[in-house]
Coordinates of C-alpha atoms and ligand atoms in Angstrom, one line a residue:
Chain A
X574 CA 0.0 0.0 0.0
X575 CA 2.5 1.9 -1.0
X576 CA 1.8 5.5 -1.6
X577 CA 3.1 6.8 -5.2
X578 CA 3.8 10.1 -5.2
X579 CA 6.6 11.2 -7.8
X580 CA 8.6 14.1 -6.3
X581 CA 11.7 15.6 -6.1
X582 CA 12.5 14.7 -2.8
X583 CA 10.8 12.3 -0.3
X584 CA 11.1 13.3 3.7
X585 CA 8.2 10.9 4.3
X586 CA 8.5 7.1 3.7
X587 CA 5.3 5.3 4.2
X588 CA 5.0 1.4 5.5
X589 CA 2.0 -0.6 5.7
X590 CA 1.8 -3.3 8.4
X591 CA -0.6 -4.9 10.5
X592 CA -1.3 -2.6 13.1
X593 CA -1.6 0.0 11.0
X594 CA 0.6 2.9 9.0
X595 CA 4.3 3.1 9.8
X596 CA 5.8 6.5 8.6
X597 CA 9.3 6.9 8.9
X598 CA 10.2 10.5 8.5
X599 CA 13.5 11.9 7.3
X600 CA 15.6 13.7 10.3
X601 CA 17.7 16.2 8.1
X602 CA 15.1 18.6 6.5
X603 CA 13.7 21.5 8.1
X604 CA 11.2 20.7 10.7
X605 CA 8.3 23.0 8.3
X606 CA 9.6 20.8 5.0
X607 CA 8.1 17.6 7.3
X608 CA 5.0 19.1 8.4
X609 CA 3.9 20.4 4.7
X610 CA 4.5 17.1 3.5
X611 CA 3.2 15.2 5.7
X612 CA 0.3 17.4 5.2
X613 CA 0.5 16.9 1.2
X614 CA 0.5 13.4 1.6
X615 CA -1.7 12.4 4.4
X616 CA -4.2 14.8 4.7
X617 CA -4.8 16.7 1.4
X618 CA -5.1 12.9 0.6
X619 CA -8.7 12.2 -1.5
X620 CA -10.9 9.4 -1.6
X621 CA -11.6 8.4 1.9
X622 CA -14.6 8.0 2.5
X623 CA -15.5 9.9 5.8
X624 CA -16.7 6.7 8.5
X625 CA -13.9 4.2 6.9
X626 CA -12.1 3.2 10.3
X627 CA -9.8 4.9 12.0
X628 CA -5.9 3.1 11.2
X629 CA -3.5 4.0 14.0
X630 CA -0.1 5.4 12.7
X631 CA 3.4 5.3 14.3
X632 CA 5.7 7.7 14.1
X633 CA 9.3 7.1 13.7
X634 CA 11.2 10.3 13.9
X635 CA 14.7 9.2 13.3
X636 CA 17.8 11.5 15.1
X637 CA 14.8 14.5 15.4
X638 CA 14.0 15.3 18.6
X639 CA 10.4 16.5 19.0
X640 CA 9.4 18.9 21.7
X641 CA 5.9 17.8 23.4
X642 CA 4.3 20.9 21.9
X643 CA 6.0 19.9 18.3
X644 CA 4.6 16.3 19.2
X645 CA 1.0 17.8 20.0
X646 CA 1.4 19.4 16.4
X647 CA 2.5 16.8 14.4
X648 CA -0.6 14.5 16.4
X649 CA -2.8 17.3 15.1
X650 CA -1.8 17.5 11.6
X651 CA -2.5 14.2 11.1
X652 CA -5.6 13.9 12.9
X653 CA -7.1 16.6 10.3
X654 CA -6.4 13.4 7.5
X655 CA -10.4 12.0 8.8
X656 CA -9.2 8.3 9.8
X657 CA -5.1 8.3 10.7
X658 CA -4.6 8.9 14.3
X659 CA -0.9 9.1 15.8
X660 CA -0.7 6.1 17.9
X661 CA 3.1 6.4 18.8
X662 CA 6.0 8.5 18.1
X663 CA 9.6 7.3 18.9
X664 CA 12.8 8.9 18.4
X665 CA 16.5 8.4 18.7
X666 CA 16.9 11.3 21.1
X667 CA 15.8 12.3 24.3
X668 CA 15.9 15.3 25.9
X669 CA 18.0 16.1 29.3
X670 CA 14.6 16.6 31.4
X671 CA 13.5 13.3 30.0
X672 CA 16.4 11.2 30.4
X673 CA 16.7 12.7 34.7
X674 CA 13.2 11.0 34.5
X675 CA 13.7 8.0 32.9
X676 CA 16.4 7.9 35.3
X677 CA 14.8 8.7 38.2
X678 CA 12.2 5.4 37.0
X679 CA 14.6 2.8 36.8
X680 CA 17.0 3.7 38.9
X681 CA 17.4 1.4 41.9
X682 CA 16.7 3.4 45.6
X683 CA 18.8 2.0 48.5
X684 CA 16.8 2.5 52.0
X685 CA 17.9 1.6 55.6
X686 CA 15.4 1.8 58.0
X687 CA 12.1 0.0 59.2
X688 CA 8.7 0.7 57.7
X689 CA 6.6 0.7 60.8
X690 CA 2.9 0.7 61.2
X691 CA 1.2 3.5 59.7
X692 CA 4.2 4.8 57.7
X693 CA 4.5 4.9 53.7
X694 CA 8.0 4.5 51.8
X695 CA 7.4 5.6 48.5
X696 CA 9.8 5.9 45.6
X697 CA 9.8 6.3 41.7
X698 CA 11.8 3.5 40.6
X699 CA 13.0 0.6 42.1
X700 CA 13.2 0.0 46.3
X701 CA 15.6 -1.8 48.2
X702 CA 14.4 -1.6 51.5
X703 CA 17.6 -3.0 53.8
X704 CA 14.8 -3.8 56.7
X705 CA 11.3 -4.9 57.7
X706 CA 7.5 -3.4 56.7
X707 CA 5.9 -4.3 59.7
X708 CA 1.9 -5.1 59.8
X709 CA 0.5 -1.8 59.3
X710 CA 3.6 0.0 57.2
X711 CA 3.4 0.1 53.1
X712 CA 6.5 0.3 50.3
X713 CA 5.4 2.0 47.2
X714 CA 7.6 1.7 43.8
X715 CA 7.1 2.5 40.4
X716 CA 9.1 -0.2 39.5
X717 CA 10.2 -3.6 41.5
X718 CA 10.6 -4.0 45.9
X719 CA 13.8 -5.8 46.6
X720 CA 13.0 -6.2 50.3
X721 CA 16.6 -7.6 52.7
X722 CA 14.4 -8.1 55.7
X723 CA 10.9 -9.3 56.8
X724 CA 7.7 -7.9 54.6
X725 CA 4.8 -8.3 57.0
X726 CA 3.1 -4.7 56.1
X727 CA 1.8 -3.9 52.1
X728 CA 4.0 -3.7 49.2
X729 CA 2.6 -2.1 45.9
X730 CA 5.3 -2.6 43.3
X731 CA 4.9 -1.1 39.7
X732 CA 2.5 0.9 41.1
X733 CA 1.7 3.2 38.1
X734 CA 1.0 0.0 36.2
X735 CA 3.7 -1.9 35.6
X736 CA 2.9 -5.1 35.6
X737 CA 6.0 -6.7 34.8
X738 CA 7.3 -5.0 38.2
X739 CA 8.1 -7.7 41.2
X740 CA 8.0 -7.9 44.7
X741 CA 11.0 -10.3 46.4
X742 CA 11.4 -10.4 50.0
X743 CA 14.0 -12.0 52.7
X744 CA 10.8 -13.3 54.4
X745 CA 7.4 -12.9 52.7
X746 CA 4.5 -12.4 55.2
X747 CA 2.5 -9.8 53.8
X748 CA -0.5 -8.6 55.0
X749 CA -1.4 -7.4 50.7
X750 CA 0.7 -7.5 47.6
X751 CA -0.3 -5.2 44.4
X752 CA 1.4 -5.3 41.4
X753 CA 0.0 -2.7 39.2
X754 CA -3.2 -2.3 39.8
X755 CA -3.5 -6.7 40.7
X756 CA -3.9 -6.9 44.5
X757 CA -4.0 -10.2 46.7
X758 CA -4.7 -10.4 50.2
X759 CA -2.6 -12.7 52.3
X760 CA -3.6 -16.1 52.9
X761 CA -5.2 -17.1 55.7
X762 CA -3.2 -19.6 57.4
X763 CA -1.0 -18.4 59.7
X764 CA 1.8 -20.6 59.5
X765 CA 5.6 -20.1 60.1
X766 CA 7.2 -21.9 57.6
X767 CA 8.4 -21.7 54.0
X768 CA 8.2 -17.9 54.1
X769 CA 11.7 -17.5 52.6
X770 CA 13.5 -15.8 50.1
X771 CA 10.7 -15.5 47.9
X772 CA 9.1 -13.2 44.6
X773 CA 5.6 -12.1 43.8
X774 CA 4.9 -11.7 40.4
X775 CA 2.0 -11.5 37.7
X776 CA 1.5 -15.1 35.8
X777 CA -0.1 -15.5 33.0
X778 CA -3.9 -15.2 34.6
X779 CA -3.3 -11.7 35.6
X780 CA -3.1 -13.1 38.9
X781 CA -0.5 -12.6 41.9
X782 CA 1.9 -15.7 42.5
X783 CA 4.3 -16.1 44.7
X784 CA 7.2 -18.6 44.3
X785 CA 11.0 -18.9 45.1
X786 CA 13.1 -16.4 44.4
X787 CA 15.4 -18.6 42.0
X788 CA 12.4 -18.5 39.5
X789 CA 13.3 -14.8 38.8
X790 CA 15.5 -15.5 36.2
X791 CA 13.5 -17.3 33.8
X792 CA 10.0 -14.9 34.3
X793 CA 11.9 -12.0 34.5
X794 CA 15.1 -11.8 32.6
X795 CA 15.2 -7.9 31.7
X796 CA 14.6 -7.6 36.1
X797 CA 18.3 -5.7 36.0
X798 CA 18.8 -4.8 32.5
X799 CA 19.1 -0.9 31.7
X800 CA 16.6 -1.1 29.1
X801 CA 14.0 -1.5 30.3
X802 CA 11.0 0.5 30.1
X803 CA 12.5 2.8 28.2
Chain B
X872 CA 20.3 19.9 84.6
X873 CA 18.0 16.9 84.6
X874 CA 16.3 14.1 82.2
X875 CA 12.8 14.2 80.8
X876 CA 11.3 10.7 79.6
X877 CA 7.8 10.4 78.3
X878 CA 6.2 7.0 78.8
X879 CA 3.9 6.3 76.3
X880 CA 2.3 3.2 74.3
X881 CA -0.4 3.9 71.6
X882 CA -2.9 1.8 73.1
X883 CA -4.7 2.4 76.0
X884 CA -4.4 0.3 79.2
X885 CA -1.3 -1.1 79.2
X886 CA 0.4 0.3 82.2
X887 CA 2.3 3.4 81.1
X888 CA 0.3 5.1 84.5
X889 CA 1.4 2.0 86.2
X890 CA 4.9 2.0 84.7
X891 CA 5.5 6.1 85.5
X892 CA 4.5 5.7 89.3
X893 CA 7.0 2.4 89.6
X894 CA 9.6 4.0 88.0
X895 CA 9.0 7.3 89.6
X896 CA 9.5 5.9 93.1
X897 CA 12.2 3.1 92.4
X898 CA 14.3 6.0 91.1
X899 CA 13.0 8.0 94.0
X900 CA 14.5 5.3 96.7
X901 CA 17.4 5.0 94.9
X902 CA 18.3 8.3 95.7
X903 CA 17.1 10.8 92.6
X904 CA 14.6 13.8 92.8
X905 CA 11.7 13.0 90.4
X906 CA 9.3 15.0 89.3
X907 CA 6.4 13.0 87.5
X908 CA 4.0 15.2 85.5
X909 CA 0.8 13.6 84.5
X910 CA -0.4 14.6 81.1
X911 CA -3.4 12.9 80.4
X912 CA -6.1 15.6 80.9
X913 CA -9.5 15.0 81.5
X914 CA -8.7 11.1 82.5
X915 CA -5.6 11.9 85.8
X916 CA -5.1 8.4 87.4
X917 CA -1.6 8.8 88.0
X918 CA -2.1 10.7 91.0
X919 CA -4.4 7.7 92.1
X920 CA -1.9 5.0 91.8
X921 CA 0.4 7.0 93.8
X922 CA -2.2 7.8 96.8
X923 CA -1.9 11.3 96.3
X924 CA -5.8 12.4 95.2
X925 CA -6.7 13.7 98.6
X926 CA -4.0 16.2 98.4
X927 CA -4.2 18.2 95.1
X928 CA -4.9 21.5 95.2
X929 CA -3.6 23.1 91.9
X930 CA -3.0 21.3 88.3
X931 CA -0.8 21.1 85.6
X932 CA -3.8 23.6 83.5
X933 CA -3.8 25.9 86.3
X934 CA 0.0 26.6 85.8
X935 CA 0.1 26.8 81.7
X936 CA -2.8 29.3 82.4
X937 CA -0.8 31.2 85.0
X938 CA -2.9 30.6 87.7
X939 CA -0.2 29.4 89.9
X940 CA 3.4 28.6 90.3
X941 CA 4.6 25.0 89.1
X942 CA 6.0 24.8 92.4
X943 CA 2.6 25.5 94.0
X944 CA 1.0 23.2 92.2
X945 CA 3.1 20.0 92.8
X946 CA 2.1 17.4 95.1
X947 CA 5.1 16.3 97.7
X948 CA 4.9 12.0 98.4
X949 CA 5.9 12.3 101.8
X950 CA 7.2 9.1 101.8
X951 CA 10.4 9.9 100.5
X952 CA 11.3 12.6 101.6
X953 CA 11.6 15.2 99.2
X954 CA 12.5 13.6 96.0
X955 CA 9.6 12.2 95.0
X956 CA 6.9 14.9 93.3
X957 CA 3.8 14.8 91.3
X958 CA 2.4 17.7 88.8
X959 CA -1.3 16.4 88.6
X960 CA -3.5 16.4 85.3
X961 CA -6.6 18.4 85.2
X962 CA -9.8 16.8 85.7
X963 CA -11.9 19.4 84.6
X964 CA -10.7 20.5 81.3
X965 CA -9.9 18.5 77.7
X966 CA -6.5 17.5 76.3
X967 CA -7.0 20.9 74.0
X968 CA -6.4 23.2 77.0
X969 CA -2.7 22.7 77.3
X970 CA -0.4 22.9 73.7
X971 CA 3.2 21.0 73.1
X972 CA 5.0 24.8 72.9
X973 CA 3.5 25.2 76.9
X974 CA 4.3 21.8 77.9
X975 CA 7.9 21.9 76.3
X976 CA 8.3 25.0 78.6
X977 CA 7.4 23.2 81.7
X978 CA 8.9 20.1 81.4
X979 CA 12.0 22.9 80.4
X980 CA 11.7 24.4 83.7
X981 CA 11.0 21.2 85.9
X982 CA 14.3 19.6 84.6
X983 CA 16.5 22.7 86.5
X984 CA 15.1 21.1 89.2
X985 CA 14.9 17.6 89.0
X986 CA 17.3 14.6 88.2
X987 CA 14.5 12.8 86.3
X988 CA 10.9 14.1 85.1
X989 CA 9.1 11.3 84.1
X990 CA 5.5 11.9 81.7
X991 CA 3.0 10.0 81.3
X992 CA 1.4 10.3 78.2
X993 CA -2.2 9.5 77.4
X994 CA -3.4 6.8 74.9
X995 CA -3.7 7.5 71.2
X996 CA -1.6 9.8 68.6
X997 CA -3.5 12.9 69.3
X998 CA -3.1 16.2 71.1
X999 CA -2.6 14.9 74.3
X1000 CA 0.6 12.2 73.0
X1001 CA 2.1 15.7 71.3
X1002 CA 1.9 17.3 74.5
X1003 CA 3.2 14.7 76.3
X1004 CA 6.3 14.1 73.8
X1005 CA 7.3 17.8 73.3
X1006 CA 9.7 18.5 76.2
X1007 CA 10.7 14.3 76.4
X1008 CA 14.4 13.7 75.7
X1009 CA 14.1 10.4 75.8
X1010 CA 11.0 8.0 75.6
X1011 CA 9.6 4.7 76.7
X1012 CA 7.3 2.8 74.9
X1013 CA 5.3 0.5 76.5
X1014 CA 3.4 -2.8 74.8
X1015 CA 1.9 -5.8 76.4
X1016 CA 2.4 -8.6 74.4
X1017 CA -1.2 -8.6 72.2
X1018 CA -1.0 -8.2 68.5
X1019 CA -3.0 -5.2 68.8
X1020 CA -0.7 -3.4 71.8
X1021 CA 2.8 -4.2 69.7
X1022 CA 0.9 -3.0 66.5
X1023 CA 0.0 0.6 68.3
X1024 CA 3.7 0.6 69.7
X1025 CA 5.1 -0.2 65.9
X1026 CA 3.2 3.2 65.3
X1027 CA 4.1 4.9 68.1
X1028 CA 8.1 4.3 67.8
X1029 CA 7.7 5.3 64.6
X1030 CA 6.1 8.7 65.0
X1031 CA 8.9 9.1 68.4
X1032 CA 12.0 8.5 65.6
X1033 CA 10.5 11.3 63.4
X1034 CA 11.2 13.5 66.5
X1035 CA 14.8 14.9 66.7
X1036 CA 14.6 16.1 70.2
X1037 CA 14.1 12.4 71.5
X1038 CA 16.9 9.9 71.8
X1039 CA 16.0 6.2 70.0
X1040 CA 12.8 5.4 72.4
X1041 CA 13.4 2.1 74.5
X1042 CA 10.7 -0.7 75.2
X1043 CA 9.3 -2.4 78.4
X1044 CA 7.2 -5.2 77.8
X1045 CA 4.3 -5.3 80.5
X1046 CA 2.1 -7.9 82.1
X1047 CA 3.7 -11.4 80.4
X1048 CA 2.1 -14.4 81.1
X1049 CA 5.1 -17.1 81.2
X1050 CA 2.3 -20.1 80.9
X1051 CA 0.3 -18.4 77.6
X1052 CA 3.8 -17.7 76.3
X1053 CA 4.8 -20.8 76.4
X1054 CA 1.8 -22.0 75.1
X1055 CA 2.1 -19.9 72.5
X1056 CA -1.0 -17.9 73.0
X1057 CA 1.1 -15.2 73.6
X1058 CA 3.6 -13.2 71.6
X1059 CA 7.1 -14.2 73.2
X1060 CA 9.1 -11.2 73.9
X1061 CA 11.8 -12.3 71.0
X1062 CA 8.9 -12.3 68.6
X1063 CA 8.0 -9.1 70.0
X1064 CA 11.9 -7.9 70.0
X1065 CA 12.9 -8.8 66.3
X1066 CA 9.4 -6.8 65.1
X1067 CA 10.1 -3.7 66.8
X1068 CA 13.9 -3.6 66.7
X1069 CA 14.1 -1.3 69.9
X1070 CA 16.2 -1.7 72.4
X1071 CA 14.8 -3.7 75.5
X1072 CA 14.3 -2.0 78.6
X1073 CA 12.6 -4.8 80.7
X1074 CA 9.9 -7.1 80.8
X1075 CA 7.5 -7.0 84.3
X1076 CA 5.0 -10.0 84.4
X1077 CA 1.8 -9.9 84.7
X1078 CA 1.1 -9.7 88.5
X1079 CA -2.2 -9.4 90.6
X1080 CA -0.2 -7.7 93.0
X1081 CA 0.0 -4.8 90.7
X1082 CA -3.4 -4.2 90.8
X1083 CA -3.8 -4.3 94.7
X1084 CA -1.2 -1.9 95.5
X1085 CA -2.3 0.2 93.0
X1086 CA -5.5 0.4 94.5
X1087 CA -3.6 0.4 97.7
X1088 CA -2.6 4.1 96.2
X1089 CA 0.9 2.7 96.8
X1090 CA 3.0 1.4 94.2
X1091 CA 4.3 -2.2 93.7
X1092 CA 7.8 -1.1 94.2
X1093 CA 7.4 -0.3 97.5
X1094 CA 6.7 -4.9 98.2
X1095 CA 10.5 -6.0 98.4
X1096 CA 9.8 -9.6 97.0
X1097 CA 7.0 -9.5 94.5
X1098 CA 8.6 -10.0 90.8
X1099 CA 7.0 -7.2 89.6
X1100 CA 8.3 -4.7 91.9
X1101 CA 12.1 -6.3 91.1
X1102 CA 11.7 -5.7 87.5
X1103 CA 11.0 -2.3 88.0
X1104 CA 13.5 -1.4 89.9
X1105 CA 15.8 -3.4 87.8
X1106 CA 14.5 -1.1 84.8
X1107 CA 15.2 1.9 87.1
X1108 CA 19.0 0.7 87.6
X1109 CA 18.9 0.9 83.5
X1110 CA 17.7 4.0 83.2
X1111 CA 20.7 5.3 85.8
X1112 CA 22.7 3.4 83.8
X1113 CA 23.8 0.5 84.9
X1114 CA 23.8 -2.7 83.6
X1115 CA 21.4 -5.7 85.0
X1116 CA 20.9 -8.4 82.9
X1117 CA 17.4 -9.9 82.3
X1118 CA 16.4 -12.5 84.4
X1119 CA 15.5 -15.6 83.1
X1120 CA 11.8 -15.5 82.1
X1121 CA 10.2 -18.7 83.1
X1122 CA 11.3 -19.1 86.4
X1123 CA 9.0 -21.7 87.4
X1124 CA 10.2 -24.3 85.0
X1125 CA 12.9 -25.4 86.8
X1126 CA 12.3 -28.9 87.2
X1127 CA 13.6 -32.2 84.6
X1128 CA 11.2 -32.2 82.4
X1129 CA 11.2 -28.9 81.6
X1130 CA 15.4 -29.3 80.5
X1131 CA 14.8 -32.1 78.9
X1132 CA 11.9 -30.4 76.2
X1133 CA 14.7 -27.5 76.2
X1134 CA 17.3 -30.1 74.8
X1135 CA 14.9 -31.6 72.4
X1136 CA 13.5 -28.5 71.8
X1137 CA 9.9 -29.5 72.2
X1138 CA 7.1 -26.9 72.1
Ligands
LIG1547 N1 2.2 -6.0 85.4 C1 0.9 -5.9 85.7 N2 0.2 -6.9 86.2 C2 -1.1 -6.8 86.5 N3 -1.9 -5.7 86.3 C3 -1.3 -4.7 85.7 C4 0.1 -4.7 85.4 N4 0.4 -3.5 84.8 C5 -0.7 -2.8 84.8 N5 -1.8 -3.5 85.3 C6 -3.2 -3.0 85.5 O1 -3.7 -2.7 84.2 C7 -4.6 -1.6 84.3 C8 -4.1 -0.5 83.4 O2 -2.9 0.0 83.8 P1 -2.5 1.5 83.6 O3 -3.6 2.4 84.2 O4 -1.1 1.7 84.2 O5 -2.5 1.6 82.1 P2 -2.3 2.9 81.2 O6 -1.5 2.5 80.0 O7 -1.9 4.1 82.0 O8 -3.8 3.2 80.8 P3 -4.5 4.5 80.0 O9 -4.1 4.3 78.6 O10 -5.9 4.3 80.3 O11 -3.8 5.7 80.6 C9 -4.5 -1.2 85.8 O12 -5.6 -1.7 86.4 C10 -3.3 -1.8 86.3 O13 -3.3 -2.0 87.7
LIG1548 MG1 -2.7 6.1 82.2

């Protein structure tokens, strides 16, 4: 479904694939050269008849680095076209602001202390809690709990909805677990065994597990790799 | 210049009134001047426990309000002499009459005076526990050993290590039963230890003596040979500093059988 256009120069190469358009759009011209294009070619487009569906388009901007009110442009533009919407952009580049927050979510937060009752810990990326949650404290993390102590309070990992996000503990005796928004209640035995080095993790019935820690590896292999969520 | 300590607990009923008047007078007979300032408004017992009731005249509102001197208005235990003191609560008004600025004054002034002013703090996390905490420079918490009581304390020792002024607050564990612990119908005091990670200040069993001599108006301490009254004033020889190891909880099970489900470990 190529798009034929004959023309001096093309900033806009266009890909059909299954989820929809992909356009991959030239990083080198002026950022005005792009935009009349891509309205030339998209949205002074004719023939479409006005309820076909809407096809989601992805935006692959190359080395360009798109500010958000560029990106809000851009989303615009080709919104006007009647049945393309912008579905995702990506890019090459990042700015500084961006990558102190993509930081700040996958970086791993070292904390020494006990999380008593009625207390919250909460942190953006990853905890490591060197200590206990006792029954009444919670640990909040965007990303995974690493707990080196006793979890007998709540732990809410991946807590803007990550749900690849886990929960390990020295000893696992939680009073809830959420992962995203999943949530399981402890059970109601109130044994003291086999509470040991153990992970809580999403399976594949969206529902909470938990399991020895050694499992980790196989579920979760990207658990310390830098690329992740990015 | 002396030592403030707030004894406090979360939950109500667990012997911080109890605790104050032991320690109060233990530290008194070993030789301190004590001043003991009862901060639970609206609900004074403290005064009760210690046989004083008959004598108040002014209280602890009356002097934030001016209405007297602090040294009007504290109550003199004759029985020592004079280094045992009481500041009475108000009966009249609510916690809300007194706030922490006015207490942290008094307590500020009581300490030029005294070796060891000792508060007791009222149940809960409200008014009256701000009051109680803002002139402390050091604090005890205080937990029988329920679920519920080391839950409040869990809270409690966390609000007291937000506080700068007060040193890392210690722990007594009040009114063990050595026969339900061993059961295991009670919390043990390890159990209790390793979830509160504070250091241990004593453990007084649970003793019906306590009650009588409280109602006696005079406090357990004052019966040489009940257990109780040698585990407070082994918690006063901690506070002074010196070092007196923890007896042996289960002092009854001395006998064979006893050793021999120690060695096998037997529940
Ligand atoms: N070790 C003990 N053995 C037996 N009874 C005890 C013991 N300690 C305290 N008690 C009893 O428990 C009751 C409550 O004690 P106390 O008044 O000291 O608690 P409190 O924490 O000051 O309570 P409140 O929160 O109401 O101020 C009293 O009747 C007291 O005599
Ligand atoms: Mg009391």
């Amino acid at each position: 479904m190529n798009v034929v256009a004959k023309q001096k120069q093309q900033y806009v190469t266009i890909k059909g694939t299954k989820d929809g358009l992909t356009l991959h759009l030239d990083d080198r011209c002026s950022y005005d050269d792009l935009l009349k294009e891509i309205e030339e070619r998209l949205v002074k487009q004719a023939g479409v008849a006005p309820d076909s569906p809407l096809v989601s388009v992805h935006l692959k901007m190359g080395n360009r680095y798109l500010t958000p009110a560029q990106e809000e442009e851009v989303r615009a533009l080709i919104r006007r076209s009647k049945n393309l919407v912008v579905d995702s952009i990506e890019s090459n580049v990042m700015s500084k602001a961006e990558a102190i927050e993509w930081m700040r979510k996958t970086e791993i937060v070292p904390v020494s202390r006990i999380v008593r009752s009625g207390q919250v810990l909460h942190v953006e990326g990853d905890l490591l809690l060197i200590g206990d949650v006792n029954p009444g404290g919670t640990v909040i993390a965007g990303g995974n709990i690493f707990i080196l102590g006793a979890l007998r309070g709540i732990a809410h990992a991946g807590y803007a909805g990550n749900k690849q996000a886990i929960i390990a503990a020295s000893v696992m005796k939680p009073m809830q677990l959420r992962i995203g928004d999943i949530m399981s209640r402890a059970p109601d035995s109130k044994t003291d065994e086999g509470n040991e080095m153990e992970c809580a993790y999403i399976d594949e019935h969206n529902q909470i597990v938990v399991d020895r820690l050694q499992l980790l590896m196989h579920l979760r292999p990207n658990l310390t790799r830098l690329e992740r969520r990015m | 210049m002396g030592e403030a300590i707030v004894i406090t607990s979360g939950k109500g009923g667990v012997g911080k009134t109890t605790t104050t008047a032991n320690l109060g007078t233990a530290l008194a007979i070993l030789g301190k001047r004590v001043c003991l300032v009862d901060t639970d408004i609206g609900l004074r017992n403290l005064d009760v426990v210690l046989g004083l009731e008959n004598r108040i005249i002014y209280d602890l509102v009356d002097v934030v309000e001016g209405r007297c001197t602090v040294q009007k208005a504290l109550v003199k235990d004759k029985r020592f002499d004079h280094y045992l003191y009481l500041l009475p609560a108000a009966q009249t008004s609510d916690k809300s009459a007194v706030n922490p600025a006015q207490m942290k004054q008094l307590i500020e002034e009581l300490k030029q005076e005294y070796d060891y002013v000792l508060i007791d703090c009222p149940a809960g996390i409200e008014q009256g526990y701000r009051n109680a905490v803002a002139g402390a420079d050091e604090a005890i918490v205080v937990t029988t050993p329920e679920v519920s009581a080391v839950r409040d304390a869990d809270r409690i020792i966390g609000l007291l290590e937000a506080e700068e002024h007060v040193k890392p607050p210690r722990l007594i564990i009040n009114r063990i039963r050595s026969h339900m612990v061993k059961n295991g119908d009670m919390l043990d005091v390890d159990e209790i230890i390793s979830h509160l990670s504070i250091e241990l200040l004593g453990i007084i069993a649970d003793d019906e003596n306590v009650i009588k001599a409280s109602n006696r108006g005079e406090p357990i301490v004052l019966d040489p040979n009940s257990k109780a009254s040698i585990a407070f004033r082994n918690i006063a020889r901690r506070i002074l500093g010196e070092s007196v190891p923890l007896p042996p909880l289960e002092e009854e099970e001395k006998g064979l059988f006893s050793k021999i489900r120690k060695i096998f470990s037997l529940k």
